[in-house]
CSV table of C-alpha atoms in Angstrom, one decimal:
chain,number,residue,atom,x,y,z
A,119,MET,CA,17.6,-2.8,26.9
A,120,GLU,CA,17.5,0.8,28.0
A,121,GLY,CA,21.2,1.2,27.4
A,122,GLU,CA,20.8,-0.2,23.9
A,123,TYR,CA,18.3,2.5,23.0
A,124,LYS,CA,20.7,5.2,24.3
A,125,LYS,CA,23.5,3.7,22.3
A,126,ILE,CA,21.3,4.0,19.2
A,127,ILE,CA,20.4,7.7,19.6
A,128,LEU,CA,24.0,8.6,20.4
A,129,LEU,CA,26.0,6.6,17.9
A,130,LYS,CA,23.4,6.4,15.0
A,131,GLY,CA,21.5,9.6,15.6
A,132,LEU,CA,23.6,12.4,17.2
A,133,GLU,CA,27.1,11.4,16.3
A,134,PRO,CA,26.8,11.6,12.5
A,135,ILE,CA,25.3,15.1,12.4
A,136,ASN,CA,27.3,18.2,12.1
A,137,ASP,CA,27.4,21.1,14.6
A,138,TYR,CA,24.8,23.1,12.8
A,139,GLN,CA,22.3,20.2,12.7
A,140,PHE,CA,23.1,19.5,16.4
A,141,SER,CA,22.2,23.1,17.3
A,142,ILE,CA,18.8,22.5,15.6
A,143,VAL,CA,18.2,19.4,17.7
A,144,LYS,CA,19.0,21.3,20.9
A,145,SER,CA,16.8,24.2,19.9
A,146,VAL,CA,13.8,22.1,19.0
A,147,LEU,CA,14.1,19.9,22.1
A,148,ALA,CA,15.0,22.7,24.5
A,149,ARG,CA,11.5,22.8,26.1
A,150,ASP,CA,11.1,19.0,26.4
A,151,LEU,CA,14.6,18.6,27.9
A,152,GLY,CA,14.5,21.8,30.0
A,153,LEU,CA,17.5,23.4,28.3
A,154,THR,CA,18.4,26.9,29.1
A,155,ALA,CA,20.3,29.2,26.7
A,156,ASN,CA,23.6,28.4,28.4
A,157,MET,CA,22.9,24.7,28.5
A,158,GLN,CA,22.2,24.8,24.7
A,159,LYS,CA,25.7,26.3,24.2
A,160,GLU,CA,27.6,24.0,26.7
A,161,TYR,CA,25.9,20.6,26.4
A,162,ASN,CA,27.6,18.2,24.0
A,163,LYS,CA,26.0,15.2,22.3
A,164,VAL,CA,26.7,12.8,25.2
A,165,LYS,CA,24.9,15.1,27.7
A,166,ILE,CA,21.9,15.5,25.3
A,167,ALA,CA,21.7,11.7,24.9
A,168,ASP,CA,21.7,11.3,28.7
A,169,LEU,CA,18.9,13.8,29.0
A,170,MET,CA,16.9,12.2,26.3
A,171,GLU,CA,17.3,8.8,28.0
A,172,LYS,CA,15.8,10.2,31.2
A,173,LYS,CA,13.1,12.2,29.6
A,174,PHE,CA,12.0,9.7,27.0
A,175,PRO,CA,12.8,6.2,28.5
A,176,GLY,CA,13.1,3.1,26.3
A,177,VAL,CA,12.2,3.2,22.7
A,178,ALA,CA,10.5,6.6,23.1
A,179,CYS,CA,13.9,8.4,22.9
A,180,VAL,CA,14.6,6.8,19.5
A,181,ASN,CA,11.1,7.6,18.2
A,182,LYS,CA,11.5,11.2,19.3
A,183,LEU,CA,14.8,11.6,17.3
A,184,ILE,CA,13.3,9.8,14.3
A,185,ASP,CA,10.3,12.3,14.2
A,186,LEU,CA,12.7,15.2,14.5
A,187,PHE,CA,15.1,14.0,11.8
A,188,LYS,CA,12.2,13.3,9.4
A,189,GLU,CA,11.5,17.1,9.4
A,190,MET,CA,15.2,18.1,8.8
A,191,GLN,CA,17.0,18.2,5.5
A,192,ASP,CA,19.6,15.7,4.5
A,193,CYS,CA,18.9,13.3,7.4
A,194,GLU,CA,17.2,10.5,5.4
A,195,ASP,CA,20.1,8.1,5.9
A,196,ILE,CA,20.2,8.8,9.7
A,197,VAL,CA,16.4,8.0,9.9
A,198,ILE,CA,17.0,4.7,8.2
A,199,ASN,CA,19.9,3.8,10.5
A,200,LEU,CA,17.8,4.7,13.6
A,201,ARG,CA,14.9,2.6,12.4
A,202,ASN,CA,17.1,-0.4,11.7
A,203,GLY,CA,18.8,-0.1,15.1
A,204,LYS,CA,15.5,0.1,16.8
A,205,ARG,CA,14.1,-3.0,15.0
A,206,LYS,CA,17.3,-4.9,15.9
A,207,VAL,CA,17.0,-4.2,19.6
A,208,MET,CA,13.3,-5.0,19.6
A,209,ARG,CA,13.9,-8.3,18.0
A,210,GLN,CA,16.6,-9.1,20.6
A,211,SER,CA,14.2,-8.1,23.3
A,212,ARG,CA,11.5,-10.4,22.1
A,213,GLY,CA,14.0,-13.3,21.7
A,214,LYS,CA,15.0,-13.0,25.4
A,215,GLU,CA,11.4,-13.2,26.5
A,216,THR,CA,10.7,-16.6,24.9
A,217,ILE,CA,10.7,-19.6,27.2
A,218,PRO,CA,13.8,-21.7,26.7
A,219,MET,CA,13.4,-25.4,25.7
A,220,LYS,CA,14.1,-28.0,28.3
A,221,LYS,CA,17.6,-29.4,27.8
A,222,ILE,CA,17.6,-33.0,26.7
A,223,LYS,CA,20.0,-35.4,28.2
A,224,PRO,CA,22.5,-36.8,25.7
A,225,GLY,CA,22.1,-40.4,24.9
A,226,ALA,CA,18.4,-40.6,25.7
A,227,SER,CA,16.2,-42.3,23.1
A,228,SER,CA,13.7,-40.3,21.0
A,229,THR,CA,10.8,-41.9,22.9
A,230,GLU,CA,12.3,-40.9,26.3
A,231,GLU,CA,13.0,-37.4,25.1
A,232,SER,CA,9.5,-36.8,23.8
A,233,THR,CA,8.0,-38.3,26.9
A,234,SER,CA,10.1,-36.1,29.2
A,235,THR,CA,9.2,-33.1,27.2
A,236,ALA,CA,5.5,-33.8,27.2
A,237,ASP,CA,5.6,-34.4,31.0
A,238,GLY,CA,7.2,-31.0,31.6
A,239,ALA,CA,4.8,-29.2,29.3
A,240,SER,CA,1.6,-30.9,30.6
A,241,GLY,CA,2.4,-30.7,34.3
A,242,SER,CA,2.9,-34.4,35.1
A,243,VAL,CA,0.1,-35.9,33.0
A,244,HIS,CA,1.1,-39.4,33.9
A,245,ASP,CA,0.3,-38.8,37.5
A,246,THR,CA,-3.4,-38.7,36.7
A,247,PRO,CA,-5.6,-41.7,37.5
A,248,GLU,CA,-6.3,-42.3,33.8
A,249,SER,CA,-2.6,-42.6,33.0
A,250,LYS,CA,-2.0,-44.9,35.9
A,251,LYS,CA,-4.6,-47.3,34.6
A,252,GLN,CA,-2.7,-47.4,31.3
A,253,LYS,CA,0.6,-48.1,32.9
A,254,SER,CA,-0.5,-51.0,35.0
A,255,LYS,CA,-3.5,-53.3,35.5
A,256,THR,CA,-4.8,-54.2,39.0
A,257,THR,CA,-5.4,-57.9,39.6
A,258,PRO,CA,-8.3,-59.2,41.8
A,259,LYS,CA,-5.8,-59.8,44.6
A,260,GLY,CA,-4.7,-56.1,44.6
A,261,GLY,CA,-1.4,-56.7,42.9
A,262,LYS,CA,-0.2,-55.1,39.7
A,263,LYS,CA,1.0,-56.8,36.6
A,264,LYS,CA,2.6,-55.3,33.5
A,265,VAL,CA,0.6,-55.3,30.3
A,266,GLN,CA,2.3,-57.3,27.7
A,267,PRO,CA,1.8,-56.4,24.0
A,268,THR,CA,-0.1,-59.0,22.0
A,269,GLN,CA,-0.2,-59.7,18.3
A,270,GLN,CA,-3.5,-57.8,18.0
A,271,GLN,CA,-2.1,-54.7,19.7
A,272,SER,CA,0.9,-54.6,17.3
A,273,GLN,CA,-1.5,-54.7,14.3
A,274,LEU,CA,-3.4,-51.5,14.9
A,275,PRO,CA,-6.0,-50.0,12.4
A,276,GLU,CA,-5.2,-47.1,10.1
A,277,PRO,CA,-5.3,-43.6,11.8
A,278,SER,CA,-8.8,-42.1,11.8
A,279,ALA,CA,-10.0,-38.4,12.0
A,280,THR,CA,-10.2,-38.7,15.8
A,281,SER,CA,-6.7,-40.0,16.1
A,282,THR,CA,-5.2,-36.7,14.6
A,283,GLN,CA,-6.7,-34.4,17.2
A,284,SER,CA,-4.5,-31.9,19.0
A,285,SER,CA,-2.7,-32.7,22.2
A,286,GLY,CA,-5.2,-30.7,24.2
A,287,SER,CA,-8.2,-32.6,23.1
A,288,SER,CA,-6.4,-35.9,23.4
A,289,LEU,CA,-5.7,-35.2,27.1
A,290,GLN,CA,-9.3,-34.5,27.9
A,291,GLY,CA,-10.9,-37.3,26.0
A,292,PRO,CA,-10.4,-41.1,26.3
A,293,GLN,CA,-6.9,-42.4,25.6
A,294,GLN,CA,-6.6,-43.2,21.8
A,295,PRO,CA,-4.3,-46.0,20.6
A,296,PRO,CA,-1.2,-44.8,18.8
A,297,ALA,CA,-1.6,-44.5,15.0
A,298,THR,CA,0.7,-46.3,12.7
A,299,PRO,CA,3.5,-44.2,11.1
A,300,CYS,CA,2.5,-44.8,7.5
A,301,SER,CA,1.0,-48.3,7.0
A,302,SER,CA,0.5,-51.5,8.9
A,303,GLY,CA,2.9,-53.2,6.6
A,304,SER,CA,5.9,-51.2,7.8
A,305,THR,CA,5.0,-52.0,11.4
A,306,LYS,CA,5.0,-55.7,10.6
A,307,ASN,CA,8.4,-55.5,9.2
A,308,GLY,CA,9.7,-53.7,12.3
A,309,ARG,CA,10.7,-50.5,10.5
A,310,GLY,CA,7.7,-48.3,11.7
A,311,ALA,CA,9.4,-46.7,14.6
A,312,ASP,CA,12.6,-45.9,12.7
A,313,GLU,CA,10.7,-44.4,9.8
A,314,LEU,CA,8.7,-42.2,12.2
A,315,LYS,CA,11.9,-40.9,13.8
A,316,ASP,CA,13.3,-40.0,10.4
A,317,THR,CA,10.1,-38.2,9.4
A,318,PHE,CA,10.1,-36.2,12.5
A,319,LYS,CA,13.8,-35.3,12.0
A,320,ARG,CA,13.2,-34.1,8.5
A,321,MET,CA,10.2,-32.1,9.6
A,322,SER,CA,12.2,-30.4,12.3
A,323,ILE,CA,15.1,-29.5,10.1
A,324,SER,CA,12.8,-28.3,7.2
A,325,LEU,CA,10.6,-26.1,9.4
A,326,GLU,CA,13.4,-24.7,11.7
A,327,PRO,CA,16.5,-24.4,9.5
A,328,THR,CA,18.4,-22.1,11.8
A,329,GLN,CA,17.2,-23.6,15.2
A,330,PRO,CA,18.2,-26.9,16.7
A,331,PRO,CA,15.7,-29.7,15.9
A,332,ARG,CA,12.9,-30.1,18.5
A,333,PRO,CA,12.2,-33.5,19.8
A,334,PRO,CA,8.9,-35.1,18.5
A,335,ARG,CA,5.8,-35.1,20.7
A,336,SER,CA,4.9,-38.4,22.4
A,337,SER,CA,2.4,-40.5,20.4
A,338,GLY,CA,0.5,-40.9,23.7
A,339,LEU,CA,-0.4,-37.2,23.7
A,340,ALA,CA,-1.3,-36.7,20.0
A,341,ALA,CA,-1.2,-38.9,17.0
A,342,GLN,CA,1.1,-37.5,14.2
A,343,PRO,CA,-0.3,-37.7,10.7
A,344,CYS,CA,1.8,-39.4,8.0
A,345,VAL,CA,3.5,-36.7,6.0
A,346,PRO,CA,5.3,-37.8,2.9
A,347,SER,CA,8.9,-36.5,2.6
A,348,SER,CA,8.1,-35.1,-0.9
A,349,HIS,CA,5.5,-32.7,0.6
A,350,LEU,CA,7.9,-31.2,3.3
A,351,PRO,CA,9.0,-27.6,2.7
A,352,ALA,CA,12.5,-27.3,1.4
A,353,ALA,CA,15.1,-26.1,3.9
A,354,ALA,CA,16.2,-22.5,3.3
A,355,PRO,CA,20.0,-22.1,2.7
A,356,ALA,CA,21.7,-21.0,5.9
A,357,SER,CA,23.7,-18.4,3.9
A,358,LEU,CA,20.5,-16.4,3.2
A,359,ALA,CA,20.2,-15.5,6.9
A,360,SER,CA,23.6,-13.9,6.9
A,361,VAL,CA,23.1,-11.8,3.8
A,362,LYS,CA,23.0,-8.1,4.5
A,363,LYS,CA,22.0,-5.2,2.4
A,364,PRO,CA,24.9,-3.0,1.2
A,365,ARG,CA,25.3,0.1,3.4
A,366,LEU,CA,24.2,3.3,1.8
A,367,LYS,CA,26.9,5.9,1.3
A,368,ALA,CA,26.3,9.0,3.4
A,369,ILE,CA,25.5,12.1,1.3
A,370,PRO,CA,27.4,15.2,2.4
A,371,ARG,CA,25.2,18.0,3.7
A,372,GLU,CA,27.3,20.9,2.4
A,373,ALA,CA,30.0,21.6,-0.1
A,374,ALA,CA,33.5,20.2,0.7
A,375,ARG,CA,36.2,22.7,1.7
A,376,GLU,CA,39.9,22.8,0.8
A,377,GLU,CA,42.3,25.4,1.9
A,378,GLY,CA,45.5,26.7,0.3
A,379,VAL,CA,47.3,25.8,-2.9
A,380,GLN,CA,46.3,22.3,-4.2
A,381,LYS,CA,48.3,20.5,-6.9
A,382,GLY,CA,45.7,17.9,-7.8
A,383,PRO,CA,44.7,16.6,-10.2
A,384,LYS,CA,41.1,16.2,-9.1
A,385,LYS,CA,38.7,14.3,-11.4
A,386,VAL,CA,35.2,15.7,-11.2
A,387,MET,CA,31.9,15.8,-13.1
A,388,VAL,CA,30.4,19.2,-14.0
A,389,LEU,CA,26.9,19.7,-12.6
A,390,LYS,CA,26.2,23.3,-13.6
A,391,ALA,CA,27.8,26.6,-14.4
A,392,THR,CA,26.7,30.2,-14.6
A,393,GLU,CA,27.2,32.6,-17.6
A,394,PRO,CA,30.5,34.6,-17.5
A,395,PHE,CA,30.1,38.0,-16.0
A,396,VAL,CA,32.1,41.1,-15.3
A,397,TYR,CA,32.7,41.2,-11.5
A,398,ASP,CA,34.7,44.5,-11.4
A,399,THR,CA,33.1,47.3,-13.3
A,400,MET,CA,36.2,49.4,-12.9
A,401,GLU,CA,38.1,46.9,-15.0
A,402,PRO,CA,35.7,45.4,-17.6
A,403,GLY,CA,38.3,42.8,-18.6
A,404,LYS,CA,37.9,41.0,-15.2
A,405,LYS,CA,35.4,38.3,-15.9
A,406,MET,CA,34.6,35.0,-14.2
A,407,PHE,CA,31.8,32.4,-13.8
A,408,HIS,CA,30.7,30.0,-11.1
A,409,ALA,CA,30.4,26.3,-11.3
A,410,THR,CA,29.4,23.3,-9.2
A,411,VAL,CA,31.3,20.0,-9.7
A,412,ALA,CA,31.3,16.7,-7.9
A,413,THR,CA,33.4,13.6,-7.3
A,414,GLU,CA,31.6,10.3,-6.5
A,415,SER,CA,31.4,11.2,-2.8
A,416,GLN,CA,31.6,15.1,-2.6
A,417,PHE,CA,30.6,18.2,-4.3
A,418,PHE,CA,32.5,21.6,-4.6
A,419,GLN,CA,31.7,25.2,-5.5
A,420,VAL,CA,34.2,26.6,-8.0
A,421,LYS,CA,35.2,30.1,-9.1
A,422,VAL,CA,36.7,30.1,-12.6
A,423,PHE,CA,38.6,33.3,-13.6
A,424,GLN,CA,39.3,32.1,-17.2
A,425,VAL,CA,36.1,32.5,-19.2
A,426,ASN,CA,37.5,30.6,-22.1
A,427,LEU,CA,37.2,27.5,-20.0
A,428,LYS,CA,33.4,27.8,-20.1
A,429,GLU,CA,33.2,25.4,-23.0
A,430,LYS,CA,34.7,22.7,-20.7
A,431,PHE,CA,32.3,23.4,-17.9
A,432,VAL,CA,29.3,21.7,-19.6
A,433,SER,CA,26.8,19.7,-17.5
A,434,LYS,CA,27.8,16.0,-17.1
A,435,ASN,CA,31.2,16.7,-18.7
A,436,ILE,CA,34.1,14.9,-16.9
A,437,ILE,CA,37.3,17.1,-16.3
A,438,THR,CA,40.4,17.2,-14.1
A,439,ILE,CA,41.3,20.3,-12.1
A,440,SER,CA,45.0,21.0,-11.1
A,441,ASP,CA,46.9,23.8,-9.5
A,442,TYR,CA,43.9,25.5,-7.9
A,443,VAL,CA,43.5,27.4,-4.7
A,444,GLY,CA,41.1,26.6,-1.9
A,445,ARG,CA,39.6,29.6,-0.2
A,446,ASN,CA,36.4,30.4,1.8
A,447,GLY,CA,34.7,27.2,0.7
A,448,PHE,CA,35.5,27.7,-3.0
A,449,LEU,CA,38.0,26.1,-5.4
A,450,GLU,CA,39.5,29.0,-7.4
A,451,VAL,CA,40.9,28.3,-10.9
A,452,TYR,CA,43.1,31.1,-12.4
A,453,ASP,CA,45.1,29.3,-15.2
A,454,ALA,CA,43.5,27.9,-18.3
A,455,SER,CA,46.0,25.0,-18.3
A,456,SER,CA,44.6,23.9,-14.9
A,457,VAL,CA,41.5,22.3,-16.5
A,458,SER,CA,41.7,19.3,-18.8
A,459,GLU,CA,39.0,17.0,-20.3
A,460,VAL,CA,39.4,13.3,-19.7
A,461,SER,CA,39.2,10.6,-22.4
A,462,ALA,CA,35.7,9.4,-23.4
A,463,ASP,CA,36.2,5.9,-22.0
A,464,GLN,CA,36.6,7.3,-18.4
A,465,LYS,CA,33.3,7.2,-16.5
A,466,MET,CA,32.1,8.5,-13.2
A,467,GLU,CA,29.1,7.4,-11.1
A,468,VAL,CA,27.6,10.4,-9.2
A,469,SER,CA,24.5,9.5,-7.3
A,470,SER,CA,21.3,11.4,-7.9
A,471,GLY,CA,21.1,12.1,-4.2
A,472,LEU,CA,24.4,13.9,-4.3
A,473,ILE,CA,23.4,15.9,-7.4
A,474,GLN,CA,20.1,16.9,-5.7
A,475,LYS,CA,22.0,18.1,-2.6
A,476,ALA,CA,24.5,20.1,-4.6
A,477,ASN,CA,21.6,21.9,-6.4
A,478,ALA,CA,19.3,22.3,-3.4
A,479,THR,CA,18.2,25.6,-2.0
A,480,PRO,CA,18.6,26.0,1.7
A,481,LYS,CA,15.6,26.8,3.8
A,482,ILE,CA,15.5,30.4,5.2
A,483,ARG,CA,15.0,29.1,8.8
A,484,ASP,CA,18.2,27.2,8.4
A,485,LEU,CA,20.1,30.2,7.2
A,486,TYR,CA,19.4,31.9,10.5
A,487,LEU,CA,21.4,29.1,12.2
A,488,GLN,CA,24.4,29.3,9.9
A,489,LYS,CA,27.6,31.0,10.9
A,490,PRO,CA,28.3,34.6,9.6
A,491,GLY,CA,30.5,34.6,6.6
A,492,THR,CA,28.8,31.5,5.1
A,493,PHE,CA,28.2,31.8,1.3
A,494,VAL,CA,24.7,30.8,0.0
A,495,ASN,CA,23.4,29.7,-3.3
A,496,GLY,CA,19.7,29.2,-4.0
A,497,ILE,CA,16.4,30.4,-5.6
A,498,TYR,CA,14.0,32.5,-3.6
A,499,GLU,CA,10.8,34.5,-4.3
A,500,VAL,CA,10.8,38.3,-3.9
A,501,HIS,CA,7.9,39.6,-1.7
A,502,LYS,CA,9.1,43.2,-1.2
A,503,LYS,CA,11.5,45.5,-2.9
A,504,ASN,CA,12.9,48.7,-1.3
A,505,VAL,CA,15.3,51.0,-3.2
A,506,LEU,CA,17.5,52.6,-0.6
A,507,ASN,CA,19.6,54.6,-3.0
A,508,GLU,CA,21.2,54.2,-6.4
A,509,GLN,CA,23.8,51.8,-5.1
A,510,ILE,CA,21.7,49.7,-2.6
A,511,ILE,CA,18.5,47.8,-3.1
A,512,SER,CA,16.9,45.7,-0.3
A,513,TYR,CA,14.8,42.6,-1.3
A,514,GLU,CA,12.7,40.6,1.1
A,515,ILE,CA,12.7,37.0,0.2
A,516,GLN,CA,10.4,34.3,1.6
A,517,ASP,CA,9.7,30.6,1.6
A,518,ASN,CA,7.5,28.4,3.7
A,519,THR,CA,9.9,28.6,6.7
A,520,GLY,CA,10.5,32.3,7.1
A,521,LYS,CA,11.7,35.6,5.7
A,522,MET,CA,15.0,37.3,5.2
A,523,GLU,CA,16.4,40.5,3.6
A,524,VAL,CA,18.8,40.4,0.7
A,525,TRP,CA,20.9,43.6,0.1
A,526,VAL,CA,22.5,44.1,-3.3
A,527,TYR,CA,25.2,46.7,-4.1
A,528,GLY,CA,26.7,48.3,-7.1
A,529,ARG,CA,26.4,46.5,-10.5
A,530,LEU,CA,23.7,44.2,-9.2
A,531,THR,CA,21.3,47.1,-8.6
A,532,GLU,CA,21.0,47.4,-12.4
A,533,VAL,CA,19.4,43.9,-12.6
A,534,ASP,CA,15.6,44.2,-13.3
A,535,CYS,CA,13.8,42.4,-10.5
A,536,GLU,CA,10.2,43.1,-9.2
A,537,GLU,CA,8.0,41.7,-6.5
A,538,GLY,CA,6.7,38.3,-7.4
A,539,ASP,CA,9.9,37.4,-9.4
A,540,LYS,CA,12.4,34.8,-8.2
A,541,LEU,CA,16.1,35.5,-7.6
A,542,ARG,CA,18.7,32.9,-8.4
A,543,LEU,CA,21.5,33.9,-5.9
A,544,THR,CA,25.1,32.7,-6.3
A,545,CYS,CA,27.9,33.5,-3.8
A,546,PHE,CA,25.8,35.7,-1.4
A,547,GLU,CA,27.3,36.1,2.1
A,548,LEU,CA,25.5,35.9,5.4
A,549,SER,CA,26.2,39.2,7.3
A,550,ASP,CA,27.9,39.1,10.7
A,551,ASN,CA,25.5,41.5,12.5
A,552,VAL,CA,21.9,41.4,11.5
A,553,LYS,CA,21.1,38.1,9.7
A,554,LYS,CA,20.7,39.0,6.1
A,555,LEU,CA,22.3,38.1,2.8
A,556,ARG,CA,24.4,40.6,1.0
A,557,SER,CA,26.2,40.7,-2.4
A,558,VAL,CA,30.0,40.8,-2.5
A,559,ILE,CA,32.4,41.4,-5.4
A,560,HIS,CA,32.0,37.8,-6.8
A,561,SER,CA,28.3,37.5,-6.3
A,562,PHE,CA,26.0,36.7,-9.3
A,563,MET,CA,22.3,37.2,-9.5
A,564,LYS,CA,19.8,36.0,-12.1
A,565,VAL,CA,16.1,36.9,-12.3
A,566,ILE,CA,13.3,34.4,-13.0
A,567,LYS,CA,10.5,36.6,-14.1
A,568,SER,CA,6.9,35.7,-13.2
A,569,ARG,CA,4.3,35.8,-15.9
A,570,LYS,CA,2.7,39.1,-14.8
A,571,ASN,CA,6.2,40.8,-14.7
A,572,LYS,CA,7.4,39.3,-18.0
A,573,LYS,CA,9.2,42.0,-20.1
A,574,GLN,CA,12.4,42.7,-21.8
A,575,PRO,CA,15.5,43.3,-19.6
A,576,LEU,CA,16.6,46.9,-19.3
A,577,ASP,CA,20.2,46.3,-20.3
A,578,PRO,CA,22.2,43.5,-21.9
A,579,ASP,CA,24.1,42.7,-18.7
A,580,SER,CA,20.8,41.7,-16.9
A,581,HIS,CA,20.2,38.0,-16.6
A,582,MET,CA,16.6,36.9,-16.8
A,583,GLU,CA,14.5,33.7,-17.1
A,584,THR,CA,10.8,33.2,-17.3
A,585,SER,CA,9.1,31.0,-14.7
A,586,PRO,CA,6.7,28.4,-16.0
């Protein structure tokens, strides 16, 4: 089963994750796996799986990956798949450890089958002196003669409490006469043995619907109580065993990307949109707004350069986008005719998980692992403010995973923000030298004022909310 666990961590754990998440796995497991800095860069997913199999043999490698993915964002589906794969392998392992039933020769009667099974399980019970006495009777001359059934033996009394003891107690105590299947009347009519066989068959089929019926125990080992057929448990339909839960759709971990001119149309649901703002102070007529939209399986970041389209970008509104440009992870809309509303009867089912992911704020520790040039959206609390000059302000943001600097330039320096406030950042870029966020020409920033800093904005272009 060692190879099965390795297959789980490779195919269900490491294979579905992206390069960024894989770099987190290598970084966290570097000490346990003995990875140097060069090994972290060069080792692929197959080599990491090989190392994990050696370092954490058996199910331990799967448990290690589950514990790690539980702490990472957007890995809930992978954790579920890893757990399901582990349970499946463990069930198969337990199934192989069970002792197989002795194969019954075809054509043997039920009495012969049950006797042979009982002999194999009890270790040749009939070889004991007690059993030999029951098989034959010694005459005074030393010879043996077979015991012939008499009329009194065929009419046995009703089964008592002692006749229903377990097989273990029956072997140790004196031999009990076999109990009648249901009543003495059925024995007199010659139907007792057949009814007993049918009862045992029904019991085997009802209790083990997916397994081949087991042969009944010999009446010489333990007397079987009479069980009416109406009290037997109903057999479960075989189709229930093959029913599987529908597989969950994987939620994307980041916004989808498209490059170049796209004709479309693309049918999407609007999740949110910013207010229109002037992005070029030299030309006040240049306005735009940002929006987040989603299909049923992906979400996109959109730059809209026609502010009169704002009335169509309302939350939960369904629209189509055509003739747009994909660039740097955004869909850019320049023409008002590119956006159309769909008819009211057209619906879209966007999962709550996808919406949460589209609106989520990335952790600061994860930002340090992102590639330079990545654009970031999110809400962060300001812990320090440093005015470098009239055109540059540095903010230190912080969450429960780390700290990072945010540099804002030009028009965004006029936004009133103090320590303790929260910044809602849209389209901020990760710098390519020292890891920090910086504003660019299309960046947008909104302040969520804390209670202690609540006051009126300094100018009408400032964007401010009040935190609860």
